[in-house]
């Protein structure tokens, strides 16, 4: 089974061909980061116009890299929610047109479900998508259900108990900012530029993660998260920085970045550990753009080893937005008879993982 995936929910234009649910034959990701950088954040109108410009060549490249033609495909899958509406509409309209032209079933996919399924992706000759974790703890077992998934992206921070395809229980979610959003806002306050996550990750190198005791929100007994207080604490700290810099020892940007990052990582892992206890999880996965964070990966690896979890720590390219995960999620749904191919569906800016497929 060959599925073409199309992902245009934000500022990445991506297309991928995935074979038999998990095997990535090609995955093209064209990112617009450089175009939005001067504005310090994503400008929705620029994002959608660029999606329109890039979508056709990106899809063509994905087919040619995979060595397939339209006739070889079994279905087309496209992200239709959640995301920037102008960007989503480009991918959805394009997908409808090609599905109609080539008489292929078209499957709308929830972007969050796509991220969850990124843990299954594999590449021929390169081992599994979960390779980093396998290398670290010698774990070579096949991935499967159920698993506990920490989804941390620019728009979402959720702990999801994934019982099976289409059977998700959200155990906790952020009550304010998403983890990625906190990284982006704090990076801006530190003058580190956009996107903030990779900038803080880099700036924290050599910094002392215990230099500044930033607050960790504790919302027990719930498994929810909150990052707004931490962000405010960093901004307040920076306001008093001039005075502090006159004293010794001086905090460096690396210390501030590392201390903020440590607070985010601690909050994420504390709730992940509690959720694992609650569900008796044996498999634990982390997905979404923030899963690319090196400190988070490092601490999660040791936590998984300590707790004996089978860990899925997708390679960096599967953490950030990509179309392979969209094709993968659609393929699992098709196999279970849970996909409803059609040409009538809409695109939605806001959606939860459990929102029914239209
Ligand atoms: O999943 P994603 O690519 O897009 C969304 O669906 O939101 O996530 C993007 C987010 C951004 O907020 C970015 O700053 C963050 O992921 N991010 C990181 C790192 N790389 C990307 N955050 C922390 N450390 C990183 N290395
Ligand atoms: Zn995403």
mmCIF file of C-alpha atoms and ligand atoms in Angstrom:
data_model
loop_
_atom_site.group_PDB
_atom_site.id
_atom_site.type_symbol
_atom_site.label_atom_id
_atom_site.label_comp_id
_atom_site.label_asym_id
_atom_site.label_seq_id
_atom_site.Cartn_x
_atom_site.Cartn_y
_atom_site.Cartn_z
ATOM 1 C CA UNK A 1 0.000 0.000 0.000
ATOM 2 C CA UNK A 2 1.440 3.346 -1.098
ATOM 3 C CA UNK A 3 0.075 6.551 0.425
ATOM 4 C CA UNK A 4 1.008 10.095 -0.537
ATOM 5 C CA UNK A 5 0.937 12.410 2.486
ATOM 6 C CA UNK A 6 0.542 16.187 2.275
ATOM 7 C CA UNK A 7 1.200 18.499 5.240
ATOM 8 C CA UNK A 8 0.774 22.296 5.098
ATOM 9 C CA UNK A 9 -0.581 23.156 8.560
ATOM 10 C CA UNK A 10 1.963 25.846 9.405
ATOM 11 C CA UNK A 11 5.096 27.111 7.657
ATOM 12 C CA UNK A 12 6.439 23.798 6.355
ATOM 13 C CA UNK A 13 5.381 22.512 2.956
ATOM 14 C CA UNK A 14 5.807 18.762 3.073
ATOM 15 C CA UNK A 15 4.939 15.735 0.937
ATOM 16 C CA UNK A 16 5.900 12.108 1.498
ATOM 17 C CA UNK A 17 5.308 8.649 0.081
ATOM 18 C CA UNK A 18 4.888 5.938 2.726
ATOM 19 C CA UNK A 19 4.713 2.223 1.934
ATOM 20 C CA UNK A 20 2.884 -0.357 4.057
ATOM 21 C CA UNK A 21 1.995 2.063 6.859
ATOM 22 C CA UNK A 22 5.486 2.788 8.192
ATOM 23 C CA UNK A 23 8.169 2.660 5.492
ATOM 24 C CA UNK A 24 9.162 6.122 4.310
ATOM 25 C CA UNK A 25 9.967 6.003 0.589
ATOM 26 C CA UNK A 26 10.390 9.789 0.368
ATOM 27 C CA UNK A 27 9.811 12.810 2.588
ATOM 28 C CA UNK A 28 10.297 16.365 1.307
ATOM 29 C CA UNK A 29 10.098 19.236 3.798
ATOM 30 C CA UNK A 30 10.438 22.793 2.578
ATOM 31 C CA UNK A 31 10.601 25.135 5.533
ATOM 32 C CA UNK A 32 9.924 28.868 5.371
ATOM 33 C CA UNK A 33 11.734 29.742 8.603
ATOM 34 C CA UNK A 34 14.126 32.164 6.880
ATOM 35 C CA UNK A 35 11.223 34.127 5.380
ATOM 36 C CA UNK A 36 9.527 34.645 8.753
ATOM 37 C CA UNK A 37 12.684 35.245 10.764
ATOM 38 C CA UNK A 38 12.803 39.038 10.216
ATOM 39 C CA UNK A 39 9.294 39.277 11.746
ATOM 40 C CA UNK A 40 10.187 37.287 14.874
ATOM 41 C CA UNK A 41 7.339 34.820 14.280
ATOM 42 C CA UNK A 42 5.212 33.234 11.596
ATOM 43 C CA UNK A 43 3.207 35.687 9.493
ATOM 44 C CA UNK A 44 0.099 33.709 8.466
ATOM 45 C CA UNK A 45 -0.445 35.470 5.147
ATOM 46 C CA UNK A 46 3.149 34.930 4.039
ATOM 47 C CA UNK A 47 2.889 31.293 5.170
ATOM 48 C CA UNK A 48 -0.192 30.545 3.065
ATOM 49 C CA UNK A 49 1.085 32.367 -0.024
ATOM 50 C CA UNK A 50 4.347 30.421 0.145
ATOM 51 C CA UNK A 51 2.454 27.152 0.642
ATOM 52 C CA UNK A 52 0.644 27.905 -2.606
ATOM 53 C CA UNK A 53 3.932 28.565 -4.379
ATOM 54 C CA UNK A 54 5.720 25.460 -3.074
ATOM 55 C CA UNK A 55 3.047 22.766 -2.893
ATOM 56 C CA UNK A 56 3.142 21.463 -6.498
ATOM 57 C CA UNK A 57 6.951 21.129 -6.829
ATOM 58 C CA UNK A 58 7.203 19.583 -3.339
ATOM 59 C CA UNK A 59 4.629 16.904 -4.198
ATOM 60 C CA UNK A 60 6.290 16.237 -7.549
ATOM 61 C CA UNK A 61 9.650 15.857 -5.826
ATOM 62 C CA UNK A 62 8.199 13.415 -3.250
ATOM 63 C CA UNK A 63 6.821 11.204 -6.027
ATOM 64 C CA UNK A 64 10.029 11.311 -8.028
ATOM 65 C CA UNK A 65 12.249 10.616 -4.971
ATOM 66 C CA UNK A 66 10.075 7.605 -4.146
ATOM 67 C CA UNK A 67 10.297 6.430 -7.753
ATOM 68 C CA UNK A 68 6.511 6.197 -8.080
ATOM 69 C CA UNK A 69 3.842 7.671 -10.337
ATOM 70 C CA UNK A 70 0.252 8.669 -9.563
ATOM 71 C CA UNK A 71 -0.872 5.273 -10.903
ATOM 72 C CA UNK A 72 1.146 3.450 -8.212
ATOM 73 C CA UNK A 73 -0.586 5.239 -5.319
ATOM 74 C CA UNK A 74 -3.427 3.728 -3.276
ATOM 75 C CA UNK A 75 -4.534 6.891 -1.492
ATOM 76 C CA UNK A 76 -3.761 10.520 -0.671
ATOM 77 C CA UNK A 77 -3.732 11.770 2.949
ATOM 78 C CA UNK A 78 -3.797 15.442 3.911
ATOM 79 C CA UNK A 79 -3.700 17.392 7.178
ATOM 80 C CA UNK A 80 -7.005 19.257 7.524
ATOM 81 C CA UNK A 81 -6.772 20.293 11.224
ATOM 82 C CA UNK A 82 -5.545 21.984 13.436
ATOM 83 C CA UNK A 83 -3.251 24.720 12.111
ATOM 84 C CA UNK A 84 -3.119 28.073 10.348
ATOM 85 C CA UNK A 85 -6.293 28.064 8.312
ATOM 86 C CA UNK A 86 -4.800 29.762 5.230
ATOM 87 C CA UNK A 87 -1.985 27.215 5.136
ATOM 88 C CA UNK A 88 -4.273 24.215 5.723
ATOM 89 C CA UNK A 89 -6.609 25.283 2.913
ATOM 90 C CA UNK A 90 -3.751 25.205 0.377
ATOM 91 C CA UNK A 91 -2.853 21.583 1.184
ATOM 92 C CA UNK A 92 -6.486 20.474 1.356
ATOM 93 C CA UNK A 93 -7.441 22.122 -1.955
ATOM 94 C CA UNK A 94 -4.374 20.723 -3.689
ATOM 95 C CA UNK A 95 -5.030 17.232 -2.286
ATOM 96 C CA UNK A 96 -8.672 17.345 -3.413
ATOM 97 C CA UNK A 97 -7.629 18.335 -6.911
ATOM 98 C CA UNK A 98 -5.057 15.556 -7.329
ATOM 99 C CA UNK A 99 -7.292 12.930 -5.709
ATOM 100 C CA UNK A 100 -10.089 13.858 -8.098
ATOM 101 C CA UNK A 101 -7.816 13.999 -11.132
ATOM 102 C CA UNK A 102 -6.239 10.602 -10.418
ATOM 103 C CA UNK A 103 -9.336 8.962 -8.966
ATOM 104 C CA UNK A 104 -7.673 8.260 -5.593
ATOM 105 C CA UNK A 105 -9.332 8.022 -2.165
ATOM 106 C CA UNK A 106 -8.553 11.136 -0.065
ATOM 107 C CA UNK A 107 -8.188 10.877 3.717
ATOM 108 C CA UNK A 108 -8.310 13.922 6.009
ATOM 109 C CA UNK A 109 -5.835 13.612 8.904
ATOM 110 C CA UNK A 110 -5.635 15.330 12.297
ATOM 111 C CA UNK A 111 -2.161 16.874 12.645
ATOM 112 C CA UNK A 112 -1.931 15.779 16.299
ATOM 113 C CA UNK A 113 -2.703 12.188 15.367
ATOM 114 C CA UNK A 114 0.027 12.501 12.732
ATOM 115 C CA UNK A 115 2.579 13.502 15.385
ATOM 116 C CA UNK A 116 1.549 10.519 17.543
ATOM 117 C CA UNK A 117 2.162 8.128 14.642
ATOM 118 C CA UNK A 118 5.618 9.552 13.891
ATOM 119 C CA UNK A 119 6.937 6.950 16.367
ATOM 120 C CA UNK A 120 6.201 4.171 13.862
ATOM 121 C CA UNK A 121 8.178 5.608 10.925
ATOM 122 C CA UNK A 122 11.044 3.572 9.513
ATOM 123 C CA UNK A 123 13.498 4.015 6.676
ATOM 124 C CA UNK A 124 14.940 1.246 4.564
ATOM 125 C CA UNK A 125 18.577 0.587 5.366
ATOM 126 C CA UNK A 126 18.658 3.173 8.130
ATOM 127 C CA UNK A 127 17.009 1.296 10.940
ATOM 128 C CA UNK A 128 13.907 2.475 12.751
ATOM 129 C CA UNK A 129 12.603 5.908 13.566
ATOM 130 C CA UNK A 130 13.080 5.069 17.229
ATOM 131 C CA UNK A 131 16.768 4.493 16.672
ATOM 132 C CA UNK A 132 18.145 7.024 19.172
ATOM 133 C CA UNK A 133 16.388 5.310 22.036
ATOM 134 C CA UNK A 134 17.276 1.855 20.792
ATOM 135 C CA UNK A 135 20.913 2.730 20.547
ATOM 136 C CA UNK A 136 20.903 4.041 24.071
ATOM 137 C CA UNK A 137 19.112 1.229 25.835
ATOM 138 C CA UNK A 138 19.623 -1.662 23.427
ATOM 139 C CA UNK A 139 15.896 -1.966 22.993
ATOM 140 C CA UNK A 140 15.050 -3.563 19.657
ATOM 141 C CA UNK A 141 11.492 -4.687 20.257
ATOM 142 C CA UNK A 142 8.788 -3.732 17.735
ATOM 143 C CA UNK A 143 6.739 -0.700 18.701
ATOM 144 C CA UNK A 144 3.047 -1.289 19.416
ATOM 145 C CA UNK A 145 -0.057 -0.367 21.397
ATOM 146 C CA UNK A 146 -0.818 0.768 24.014
ATOM 147 C CA UNK A 147 1.659 3.563 24.629
ATOM 148 C CA UNK A 148 1.897 6.787 26.573
ATOM 149 C CA UNK A 149 2.670 9.742 24.319
ATOM 150 C CA UNK A 150 3.959 13.166 25.313
ATOM 151 C CA UNK A 151 3.105 15.493 22.434
ATOM 152 C CA UNK A 152 5.082 18.720 22.688
ATOM 153 C CA UNK A 153 4.897 21.155 19.782
ATOM 154 C CA UNK A 154 4.545 24.858 19.080
ATOM 155 C CA UNK A 155 0.782 24.705 19.513
ATOM 156 C CA UNK A 156 0.211 21.732 21.826
ATOM 157 C CA UNK A 157 1.450 20.110 25.007
ATOM 158 C CA UNK A 158 -0.509 16.965 25.804
ATOM 159 C CA UNK A 159 -0.123 13.643 27.545
ATOM 160 C CA UNK A 160 -2.049 11.065 25.551
ATOM 161 C CA UNK A 161 -2.736 7.459 26.465
ATOM 162 C CA UNK A 162 -2.832 5.787 23.048
ATOM 163 C CA UNK A 163 -4.779 2.531 23.469
ATOM 164 C CA UNK A 164 -5.083 1.790 19.776
ATOM 165 C CA UNK A 165 -5.605 3.462 16.404
ATOM 166 C CA UNK A 166 -8.334 6.059 16.970
ATOM 167 C CA UNK A 167 -8.572 5.344 20.723
ATOM 168 C CA UNK A 168 -6.932 8.211 22.599
ATOM 169 C CA UNK A 169 -7.369 9.500 26.131
ATOM 170 C CA UNK A 170 -5.939 12.933 26.853
ATOM 171 C CA UNK A 171 -4.642 12.664 30.435
ATOM 172 C CA UNK A 172 -3.236 16.184 30.697
ATOM 173 C CA UNK A 173 -2.755 19.295 28.605
ATOM 174 C CA UNK A 174 -1.428 22.809 28.960
ATOM 175 C CA UNK A 175 -3.720 25.362 30.546
ATOM 176 C CA UNK A 176 -1.970 28.293 28.871
ATOM 177 C CA UNK A 177 1.092 28.313 26.578
ATOM 178 C CA UNK A 178 2.352 25.229 24.760
ATOM 179 C CA UNK A 179 5.924 24.210 25.633
ATOM 180 C CA UNK A 180 7.174 25.266 22.179
ATOM 181 C CA UNK A 181 5.381 28.597 22.523
ATOM 182 C CA UNK A 182 7.168 29.182 25.856
ATOM 183 C CA UNK A 183 10.509 28.446 24.177
ATOM 184 C CA UNK A 184 9.660 30.891 21.373
ATOM 185 C CA UNK A 185 8.532 33.688 23.743
ATOM 186 C CA UNK A 186 11.480 33.355 26.111
ATOM 187 C CA UNK A 187 13.911 33.248 23.164
ATOM 188 C CA UNK A 188 12.422 36.509 21.944
ATOM 189 C CA UNK A 189 12.835 38.067 25.404
ATOM 190 C CA UNK A 190 16.462 36.920 25.407
ATOM 191 C CA UNK A 191 16.986 38.355 21.911
ATOM 192 C CA UNK A 192 17.837 34.927 20.540
ATOM 193 C CA UNK A 193 15.632 35.112 17.471
ATOM 194 C CA UNK A 194 13.142 32.767 15.847
ATOM 195 C CA UNK A 195 12.381 29.873 16.067
ATOM 196 C CA UNK A 196 13.098 29.975 19.762
ATOM 197 C CA UNK A 197 13.340 26.271 20.608
ATOM 198 C CA UNK A 198 16.482 25.492 18.619
ATOM 199 C CA UNK A 199 17.934 28.916 19.610
ATOM 200 C CA UNK A 200 17.562 28.203 23.348
ATOM 201 C CA UNK A 201 18.774 24.641 22.890
ATOM 202 C CA UNK A 202 21.945 26.048 21.322
ATOM 203 C CA UNK A 203 22.324 29.034 23.662
ATOM 204 C CA UNK A 204 22.109 26.736 26.702
ATOM 205 C CA UNK A 205 25.329 24.959 25.720
ATOM 206 C CA UNK A 206 27.843 25.344 28.504
ATOM 207 C CA UNK A 207 25.263 27.089 30.727
ATOM 208 C CA UNK A 208 24.481 25.975 34.273
ATOM 209 C CA UNK A 209 20.925 24.522 34.391
ATOM 210 C CA UNK A 210 20.831 25.189 38.135
ATOM 211 C CA UNK A 211 22.109 28.795 37.954
ATOM 212 C CA UNK A 212 18.662 30.337 38.441
ATOM 213 C CA UNK A 213 15.823 28.587 40.282
ATOM 214 C CA UNK A 214 12.927 29.409 37.945
ATOM 215 C CA UNK A 215 9.506 28.239 39.217
ATOM 216 C CA UNK A 216 7.970 24.904 38.179
ATOM 217 C CA UNK A 217 4.159 24.900 38.050
ATOM 218 C CA UNK A 218 2.685 21.987 39.980
ATOM 219 C CA UNK A 219 -0.975 21.364 39.176
ATOM 220 C CA UNK A 220 -1.357 18.099 41.086
ATOM 221 C CA UNK A 221 -3.537 16.105 41.308
ATOM 222 C CA UNK A 222 -4.208 16.972 37.656
ATOM 223 C CA UNK A 223 -1.705 16.051 34.941
ATOM 224 C CA UNK A 224 -2.086 19.445 33.273
ATOM 225 C CA UNK A 225 0.797 21.771 32.466
ATOM 226 C CA UNK A 226 1.283 25.523 32.777
ATOM 227 C CA UNK A 227 4.182 27.482 31.294
ATOM 228 C CA UNK A 228 2.903 31.075 31.466
ATOM 229 C CA UNK A 229 4.221 31.622 35.023
ATOM 230 C CA UNK A 230 7.679 30.394 34.062
ATOM 231 C CA UNK A 231 7.727 32.680 31.027
ATOM 232 C CA UNK A 232 6.732 35.671 33.201
ATOM 233 C CA UNK A 233 9.402 34.740 35.757
ATOM 234 C CA UNK A 234 12.091 34.799 33.049
ATOM 235 C CA UNK A 235 10.840 38.147 31.685
ATOM 236 C CA UNK A 236 10.841 39.603 35.241
ATOM 237 C CA UNK A 237 14.289 38.239 35.839
ATOM 238 C CA UNK A 238 15.521 39.935 32.664
ATOM 239 C CA UNK A 239 14.054 43.273 33.773
ATOM 240 C CA UNK A 240 16.235 43.174 36.862
ATOM 241 C CA UNK A 241 19.225 41.966 34.924
ATOM 242 C CA UNK A 242 21.095 45.249 34.658
ATOM 243 C CA UNK A 243 21.326 45.436 38.443
ATOM 244 C CA UNK A 244 22.309 41.791 38.674
ATOM 245 C CA UNK A 245 25.044 42.147 36.113
ATOM 246 C CA UNK A 246 26.814 44.613 38.405
ATOM 247 C CA UNK A 247 27.114 41.864 41.006
ATOM 248 C CA UNK A 248 29.337 38.801 40.887
ATOM 249 C CA UNK A 249 28.997 36.078 39.742
ATOM 250 C CA UNK A 250 27.237 37.268 36.576
ATOM 251 C CA UNK A 251 24.574 35.084 35.044
ATOM 252 C CA UNK A 252 25.349 34.488 31.364
ATOM 253 C CA UNK A 253 22.767 34.112 28.576
ATOM 254 C CA UNK A 254 23.768 30.444 28.554
ATOM 255 C CA UNK A 255 22.904 30.156 32.276
ATOM 256 C CA UNK A 256 19.508 31.821 31.805
ATOM 257 C CA UNK A 257 18.682 29.701 28.731
ATOM 258 C CA UNK A 258 19.828 26.492 30.459
ATOM 259 C CA UNK A 259 17.886 27.280 33.646
ATOM 260 C CA UNK A 260 14.688 28.063 31.747
ATOM 261 C CA UNK A 261 15.097 24.930 29.621
ATOM 262 C CA UNK A 262 15.687 22.849 32.744
ATOM 263 C CA UNK A 263 12.432 24.099 34.278
ATOM 264 C CA UNK A 264 10.457 23.162 31.128
ATOM 265 C CA UNK A 265 12.108 19.736 30.917
ATOM 266 C CA UNK A 266 11.477 19.064 34.626
ATOM 267 C CA UNK A 267 7.782 19.950 34.337
ATOM 268 C CA UNK A 268 7.359 17.770 31.247
ATOM 269 C CA UNK A 269 9.133 14.771 32.732
ATOM 270 C CA UNK A 270 7.489 15.021 36.164
ATOM 271 C CA UNK A 271 4.024 14.729 34.617
ATOM 272 C CA UNK A 272 5.171 12.076 32.151
ATOM 273 C CA UNK A 273 6.431 9.938 35.019
ATOM 274 C CA UNK A 274 3.185 10.411 36.959
ATOM 275 C CA UNK A 275 1.122 9.527 33.880
ATOM 276 C CA UNK A 276 3.217 6.400 33.319
ATOM 277 C CA UNK A 277 2.509 5.297 36.875
ATOM 278 C CA UNK A 278 -1.195 5.971 36.485
ATOM 279 C CA UNK A 279 -1.473 3.963 33.253
ATOM 280 C CA UNK A 280 1.130 1.307 34.094
ATOM 281 C CA UNK A 281 2.691 2.219 30.769
ATOM 282 C CA UNK A 282 5.485 0.028 29.485
ATOM 283 C CA UNK A 283 5.932 1.983 26.261
ATOM 284 C CA UNK A 284 6.564 5.721 26.358
ATOM 285 C CA UNK A 285 6.948 8.055 23.364
ATOM 286 C CA UNK A 286 7.742 11.709 22.888
ATOM 287 C CA UNK A 287 6.737 13.516 19.685
ATOM 288 C CA UNK A 288 6.431 17.048 18.244
ATOM 289 C CA UNK A 289 8.952 19.819 17.601
ATOM 290 C CA UNK A 290 10.046 20.244 21.235
ATOM 291 C CA UNK A 291 11.019 16.543 21.320
ATOM 292 C CA UNK A 292 14.030 17.697 19.294
ATOM 293 C CA UNK A 293 15.351 19.426 22.438
ATOM 294 C CA UNK A 294 18.674 17.866 23.397
ATOM 295 C CA UNK A 295 18.348 18.314 27.176
ATOM 296 C CA UNK A 296 14.858 16.800 27.116
ATOM 297 C CA UNK A 297 16.076 13.808 25.097
ATOM 298 C CA UNK A 298 19.051 13.292 27.381
ATOM 299 C CA UNK A 299 17.008 13.375 30.607
ATOM 300 C CA UNK A 300 14.235 11.259 29.096
ATOM 301 C CA UNK A 301 16.709 8.582 28.072
ATOM 302 C CA UNK A 302 17.991 8.207 31.620
ATOM 303 C CA UNK A 303 14.472 8.308 33.062
ATOM 304 C CA UNK A 304 13.358 5.545 30.657
ATOM 305 C CA UNK A 305 16.335 3.456 31.618
ATOM 306 C CA UNK A 306 15.620 3.944 35.313
ATOM 307 C CA UNK A 307 11.926 3.050 34.902
ATOM 308 C CA UNK A 308 12.499 0.242 32.376
ATOM 309 C CA UNK A 309 10.274 1.840 29.709
ATOM 310 C CA UNK A 310 10.487 0.901 26.070
ATOM 311 C CA UNK A 311 11.124 4.389 24.709
ATOM 312 C CA UNK A 312 10.302 5.879 21.319
ATOM 313 C CA UNK A 313 12.439 8.904 20.749
ATOM 314 C CA UNK A 314 11.956 9.688 17.054
ATOM 315 C CA UNK A 315 14.871 11.055 15.073
ATOM 316 C CA UNK A 316 14.829 14.855 14.855
ATOM 317 C CA UNK A 317 13.437 14.936 11.319
ATOM 318 C CA UNK A 318 10.305 13.073 12.457
ATOM 319 C CA UNK A 319 9.828 15.343 15.515
ATOM 320 C CA UNK A 320 9.193 18.505 13.511
ATOM 321 C CA UNK A 321 6.360 18.794 10.999
ATOM 322 C CA UNK A 322 6.545 16.320 8.107
ATOM 323 C CA UNK A 323 4.143 14.606 5.713
ATOM 324 C CA UNK A 324 5.411 11.069 6.384
ATOM 325 C CA UNK A 325 3.650 11.029 9.765
ATOM 326 C CA UNK A 326 0.408 12.153 8.067
ATOM 327 C CA UNK A 327 0.580 9.330 5.485
ATOM 328 C CA UNK A 328 1.425 6.900 8.313
ATOM 329 C CA UNK A 329 -1.574 7.904 10.476
ATOM 330 C CA UNK A 330 -3.887 7.618 7.447
ATOM 331 C CA UNK A 331 -2.488 4.163 6.599
ATOM 332 C CA UNK A 332 -3.153 2.849 10.131
ATOM 333 C CA UNK A 333 -6.702 4.229 9.932
ATOM 334 C CA UNK A 334 -7.238 2.632 6.499
ATOM 335 C CA UNK A 335 -6.060 -0.751 7.766
ATOM 336 C CA UNK A 336 -8.497 -0.585 10.691
ATOM 337 C CA UNK A 337 -11.374 0.547 8.497
ATOM 338 C CA UNK A 338 -11.421 3.860 10.359
ATOM 339 C CA UNK A 339 -10.596 6.126 7.421
ATOM 340 C CA UNK A 340 -13.429 7.778 5.559
ATOM 341 C CA UNK A 341 -12.143 8.834 2.161
ATOM 342 C CA UNK A 342 -14.147 11.721 0.731
ATOM 343 C CA UNK A 343 -13.860 15.009 -1.127
ATOM 344 C CA UNK A 344 -16.302 17.047 0.944
ATOM 345 C CA UNK A 345 -14.420 17.786 4.146
ATOM 346 C CA UNK A 346 -13.388 21.220 5.402
ATOM 347 C CA UNK A 347 -10.214 22.540 7.114
ATOM 348 C CA UNK A 348 -10.263 23.623 10.789
ATOM 349 C CA UNK A 349 -7.891 25.955 12.653
ATOM 350 C CA UNK A 350 -8.747 24.446 16.051
ATOM 351 C CA UNK A 351 -9.131 20.737 16.801
ATOM 352 C CA UNK A 352 -8.409 18.199 19.496
ATOM 353 C CA UNK A 353 -6.999 14.761 18.804
ATOM 354 C CA UNK A 354 -10.336 13.140 19.607
ATOM 355 C CA UNK A 355 -12.451 15.293 17.316
ATOM 356 C CA UNK A 356 -14.282 12.930 15.005
ATOM 357 C CA UNK A 357 -13.053 12.667 11.441
ATOM 358 C CA UNK A 358 -15.375 14.676 9.216
HETATM 359 O O1 LIG B 1 5.761 20.187 15.871
HETATM 360 P P1 LIG B 1 6.294 21.472 15.346
HETATM 361 O O2 LIG B 1 7.353 21.405 14.263
HETATM 362 O O3 LIG B 1 5.153 22.386 14.817
HETATM 363 C C1 LIG B 1 3.902 22.471 15.462
HETATM 364 O O4 LIG B 1 3.014 21.624 15.165
HETATM 365 O O5 LIG B 1 3.783 23.368 16.335
HETATM 366 O O6 LIG B 1 6.879 22.267 16.620
HETATM 367 C C2 LIG B 1 7.452 23.554 16.500
HETATM 368 C C3 LIG B 1 7.935 23.979 17.885
HETATM 369 C C4 LIG B 1 8.436 25.435 17.923
HETATM 370 O O7 LIG B 1 7.834 26.090 19.022
HETATM 371 C C5 LIG B 1 9.940 25.272 18.134
HETATM 372 O O8 LIG B 1 10.504 26.360 18.863
HETATM 373 C C6 LIG B 1 10.009 23.974 18.903
HETATM 374 O O9 LIG B 1 9.030 23.156 18.306
HETATM 375 N N1 LIG B 1 11.340 23.343 18.806
HETATM 376 C C7 LIG B 1 12.155 23.161 19.861
HETATM 377 C C8 LIG B 1 13.350 22.607 19.350
HETATM 378 N N2 LIG B 1 13.216 22.460 17.988
HETATM 379 C C9 LIG B 1 11.969 22.917 17.677
HETATM 380 N N3 LIG B 1 11.972 23.422 21.166
HETATM 381 C C10 LIG B 1 12.987 23.144 21.985
HETATM 382 N N4 LIG B 1 14.178 22.638 21.590
HETATM 383 C C11 LIG B 1 14.398 22.346 20.284
HETATM 384 N N5 LIG B 1 15.567 21.844 19.894
HETATM 385 ZN ZN1 LIG B 2 3.327 19.884 14.424
#
